[in-house]
mmCIF file of C-alpha atoms in Angstrom:
data_model
loop_
_atom_site.group_PDB
_atom_site.id
_atom_site.type_symbol
_atom_site.label_atom_id
_atom_site.label_comp_id
_atom_site.label_asym_id
_atom_site.label_seq_id
_atom_site.Cartn_x
_atom_site.Cartn_y
_atom_site.Cartn_z
ATOM 1 C CA SER A 212 114.729 129.824 105.836
ATOM 2 C CA ILE A 213 112.453 131.174 103.101
ATOM 3 C CA ALA A 214 114.747 129.659 100.459
ATOM 4 C CA VAL A 215 114.602 126.239 102.160
ATOM 5 C CA ALA A 216 110.812 126.405 102.501
ATOM 6 C CA LEU A 217 110.413 127.481 98.873
ATOM 7 C CA THR A 218 112.688 124.646 97.694
ATOM 8 C CA ILE A 219 110.670 122.054 99.634
ATOM 9 C CA TYR A 220 107.417 123.549 98.306
ATOM 10 C CA LEU A 221 108.641 123.469 94.695
ATOM 11 C CA MET A 222 109.714 119.824 95.143
ATOM 12 C CA ASN A 223 106.174 118.921 96.296
ATOM 13 C CA GLY A 224 107.354 118.348 99.835
ATOM 14 C CA VAL A 225 109.575 115.548 101.065
ATOM 15 C CA PRO A 226 107.830 112.333 100.009
ATOM 16 C CA GLY A 227 110.469 110.197 101.750
ATOM 17 C CA ARG A 228 109.052 111.235 105.120
ATOM 18 C CA PHE A 229 106.150 108.817 104.613
ATOM 19 C CA SER A 230 106.299 105.048 104.949
ATOM 20 C CA PRO A 231 105.809 103.092 101.692
ATOM 21 C CA GLU A 232 102.388 101.928 102.951
ATOM 22 C CA LEU A 233 101.224 105.477 103.660
ATOM 23 C CA GLY A 234 102.703 106.642 100.357
ATOM 24 C CA ALA A 235 100.639 104.030 98.501
ATOM 25 C CA TYR A 236 97.533 105.067 100.434
ATOM 26 C CA LEU A 237 98.074 108.748 99.622
ATOM 27 C CA ALA A 238 98.717 107.933 95.958
ATOM 28 C CA ALA A 239 95.285 106.279 95.752
ATOM 29 C CA SER A 240 93.706 109.741 95.779
ATOM 30 C CA GLU A 241 95.037 110.119 92.225
ATOM 31 C CA ASP A 242 93.671 106.714 91.177
ATOM 32 C CA PHE A 243 90.583 107.356 89.066
ATOM 33 C CA ASN A 244 89.019 106.245 85.823
ATOM 34 C CA PRO A 245 89.964 108.721 83.069
ATOM 35 C CA ASP A 246 86.980 107.461 81.030
ATOM 36 C CA ARG A 247 84.535 108.633 83.701
ATOM 37 C CA PRO A 248 83.272 111.680 81.708
ATOM 38 C CA GLN A 249 82.093 109.560 78.760
ATOM 39 C CA CYS A 250 81.401 106.209 80.470
ATOM 40 C CA HIS A 251 79.789 107.074 83.788
ATOM 41 C CA MET A 252 76.110 107.999 83.562
ATOM 42 C CA ARG A 253 74.393 110.858 85.300
ATOM 43 C CA SER A 254 70.660 111.168 85.765
ATOM 44 C CA ASP A 255 70.617 113.812 83.020
ATOM 45 C CA ARG A 256 72.799 111.710 80.709
ATOM 46 C CA PRO A 257 71.827 108.031 80.644
ATOM 47 C CA ILE A 258 73.701 105.782 78.218
ATOM 48 C CA PRO A 259 71.826 103.050 76.309
ATOM 49 C CA TYR A 260 73.005 99.509 77.081
ATOM 50 C CA GLN A 261 74.674 98.895 73.701
ATOM 51 C CA GLN A 262 76.580 102.187 73.984
ATOM 52 C CA THR A 263 78.003 101.640 77.466
ATOM 53 C CA CYS A 264 81.781 101.403 77.728
ATOM 54 C CA ILE A 265 83.601 98.112 77.297
ATOM 55 C CA TYR A 266 86.809 97.354 79.203
ATOM 56 C CA GLY A 267 89.222 94.527 78.566
ATOM 57 C CA ASP A 268 89.625 92.793 75.216
ATOM 58 C CA GLU A 269 87.248 94.838 73.079
ATOM 59 C CA SER A 270 87.404 92.233 70.296
ATOM 60 C CA GLN A 271 85.444 89.902 72.593
ATOM 61 C CA PRO A 272 81.792 90.410 73.543
ATOM 62 C CA PRO A 273 81.453 91.335 77.223
ATOM 63 C CA SER A 274 80.602 88.360 79.414
ATOM 64 C CA MET A 275 80.671 90.390 82.617
ATOM 65 C CA ALA A 276 79.182 93.690 83.784
ATOM 66 C CA ILE A 277 79.833 96.146 86.578
ATOM 67 C CA TRP A 278 76.439 97.640 87.382
ATOM 68 C CA GLY A 279 75.703 100.157 90.095
ATOM 69 C CA ASP A 280 76.522 103.561 91.476
ATOM 70 C CA SER A 281 79.703 105.589 91.044
ATOM 71 C CA HIS A 282 81.675 103.235 93.299
ATOM 72 C CA GLY A 283 81.879 100.791 90.379
ATOM 73 C CA THR A 284 83.490 103.155 87.877
ATOM 74 C CA GLU A 285 87.114 102.608 88.870
ATOM 75 C CA LEU A 286 86.492 98.927 89.551
ATOM 76 C CA ALA A 287 85.322 98.490 85.944
ATOM 77 C CA MET A 288 88.524 99.994 84.563
ATOM 78 C CA MET A 289 90.821 97.937 86.801
ATOM 79 C CA LEU A 290 88.963 94.649 86.349
ATOM 80 C CA GLY A 291 88.872 95.247 82.594
ATOM 81 C CA THR A 292 92.669 95.551 82.601
ATOM 82 C CA ARG A 293 92.888 92.124 84.239
ATOM 83 C CA LEU A 294 90.324 90.549 81.895
ATOM 84 C CA LYS A 295 92.203 91.737 78.807
ATOM 85 C CA ASP A 296 95.009 89.263 79.576
ATOM 86 C CA ASP A 297 92.404 86.461 79.481
ATOM 87 C CA GLN A 298 90.898 87.770 76.216
ATOM 88 C CA ARG A 299 87.682 88.728 78.009
ATOM 89 C CA SER A 300 85.799 91.976 78.455
ATOM 90 C CA LEU A 301 83.211 93.634 80.663
ATOM 91 C CA ARG A 302 80.511 96.239 80.261
ATOM 92 C CA SER A 303 80.510 99.235 82.624
ATOM 93 C CA MET A 304 77.068 100.445 83.668
ATOM 94 C CA THR A 305 77.502 102.912 86.504
ATOM 95 C CA MET A 306 75.319 105.892 87.316
ATOM 96 C CA SER A 307 75.777 108.469 90.059
ATOM 97 C CA GLY A 308 73.561 107.777 93.044
ATOM 98 C CA CYS A 309 71.680 104.965 91.325
ATOM 99 C CA ALA A 310 71.688 101.450 92.645
ATOM 100 C CA ALA A 311 71.036 98.556 90.281
ATOM 101 C CA SER A 312 67.507 98.370 91.645
ATOM 102 C CA LEU A 313 64.189 100.105 91.291
ATOM 103 C CA SER A 314 64.206 102.721 94.008
ATOM 104 C CA ARG A 315 62.696 105.861 95.364
ATOM 105 C CA TYR A 316 64.540 107.830 92.666
ATOM 106 C CA PRO A 317 62.399 108.072 89.511
ATOM 107 C CA LEU A 318 65.380 109.357 87.501
ATOM 108 C CA CYS A 319 67.140 106.030 88.104
ATOM 109 C CA ASN A 320 64.201 103.696 87.565
ATOM 110 C CA GLU A 321 63.906 103.966 83.781
ATOM 111 C CA GLN A 322 67.631 103.349 83.320
ATOM 112 C CA VAL A 323 67.547 100.414 85.745
ATOM 113 C CA ALA A 324 64.538 98.813 84.042
ATOM 114 C CA ASP A 325 66.072 99.222 80.568
ATOM 115 C CA SER A 326 69.458 97.870 81.713
ATOM 116 C CA LEU A 327 67.917 94.877 83.454
ATOM 117 C CA GLU A 328 65.886 93.965 80.380
ATOM 118 C CA ALA A 329 68.941 94.333 78.109
ATOM 119 C CA MET A 330 71.181 92.241 80.382
ATOM 120 C CA ILE A 331 68.648 89.445 80.648
ATOM 121 C CA ALA A 332 68.341 89.389 76.847
ATOM 122 C CA ASP A 333 72.128 89.445 76.315
ATOM 123 C CA ASP A 334 73.147 85.792 75.816
ATOM 124 C CA GLU A 335 76.864 86.661 76.098
ATOM 125 C CA MET A 336 76.406 88.273 79.520
ATOM 126 C CA ARG A 337 77.114 85.681 82.201
ATOM 127 C CA THR A 338 78.298 87.480 85.368
ATOM 128 C CA ILE A 339 77.013 90.721 86.833
ATOM 129 C CA LEU A 340 78.718 92.510 89.702
ATOM 130 C CA LEU A 341 76.201 94.713 91.489
ATOM 131 C CA VAL A 342 78.228 97.513 93.080
ATOM 132 C CA GLN A 343 76.680 99.851 95.623
ATOM 133 C CA ASN A 344 77.764 102.107 98.458
ATOM 134 C CA LEU A 345 75.460 100.950 101.226
ATOM 135 C CA HIS A 346 75.985 103.606 103.835
ATOM 136 C CA GLY A 347 74.161 103.524 107.122
ATOM 137 C CA HIS A 348 71.006 101.783 108.222
ATOM 138 C CA ASP A 349 68.511 104.420 107.126
ATOM 139 C CA ASP A 350 65.455 103.895 104.942
ATOM 140 C CA TYR A 351 67.499 104.534 101.784
ATOM 141 C CA ALA A 352 69.899 101.696 102.627
ATOM 142 C CA LYS A 353 67.025 99.344 103.488
ATOM 143 C CA ASP A 354 65.207 100.164 100.232
ATOM 144 C CA THR A 355 68.428 99.718 98.279
ATOM 145 C CA VAL A 356 69.138 96.308 99.779
ATOM 146 C CA ALA A 357 65.574 95.172 99.068
ATOM 147 C CA GLY A 358 65.849 96.443 95.479
ATOM 148 C CA LEU A 359 69.243 94.807 94.931
ATOM 149 C CA LYS A 360 67.785 91.529 96.144
ATOM 150 C CA GLN A 361 64.972 91.769 93.571
ATOM 151 C CA THR A 362 67.449 92.644 90.793
ATOM 152 C CA ALA A 363 69.712 89.741 91.785
ATOM 153 C CA LEU A 364 66.787 87.301 91.810
ATOM 154 C CA LYS A 365 65.649 88.416 88.336
ATOM 155 C CA LEU A 366 69.168 88.032 86.958
ATOM 156 C CA LYS A 367 69.583 84.650 88.650
ATOM 157 C CA LYS A 368 66.288 83.486 87.148
ATOM 158 C CA ALA A 369 67.774 84.371 83.736
ATOM 159 C CA ASP A 370 70.767 82.092 84.516
ATOM 160 C CA LYS A 371 73.161 84.943 85.259
ATOM 161 C CA GLN A 372 75.759 84.726 88.001
ATOM 162 C CA VAL A 373 75.387 87.631 90.439
ATOM 163 C CA VAL A 374 78.023 89.033 92.779
ATOM 164 C CA ILE A 375 77.163 91.860 95.189
ATOM 165 C CA VAL A 376 80.042 94.212 95.998
ATOM 166 C CA TYR A 377 79.719 96.954 98.586
ATOM 167 C CA PRO A 378 82.059 98.961 100.794
#
């Protein structure tokens, strides 16, 4: 019995015991953006707008941006893959714990203000996806929603299309 158990262990289990749907769900845990270390900002490592990562057809100026917290990182990579076929690109501007809004977190506010100013000035930038994990109904979530609304209104005033994405 030890030999059988060891064989199953060395074969990483018996994957066939799961339905295809559950197998796909379990495989998603390995689905991450390999560019995260250099493209995803942290409060101690902001990235200037012009140096943020571009996904898609890098020969084309980005006309779209993913802007928000860490929940947008993988979305940027996957959407960029789709845009490449259309000869388009997007800019990834994600930062851990930082919504695309001025908030109660001073470490985020400077990056948000600089990014907003740069996006408004960027004539090529047409569509901005604001991505945020809005968990719960606490004061943080309420402040975040209010801040996202202000960001969206400022972008809209600059003739940008705004899409809000949240889980």
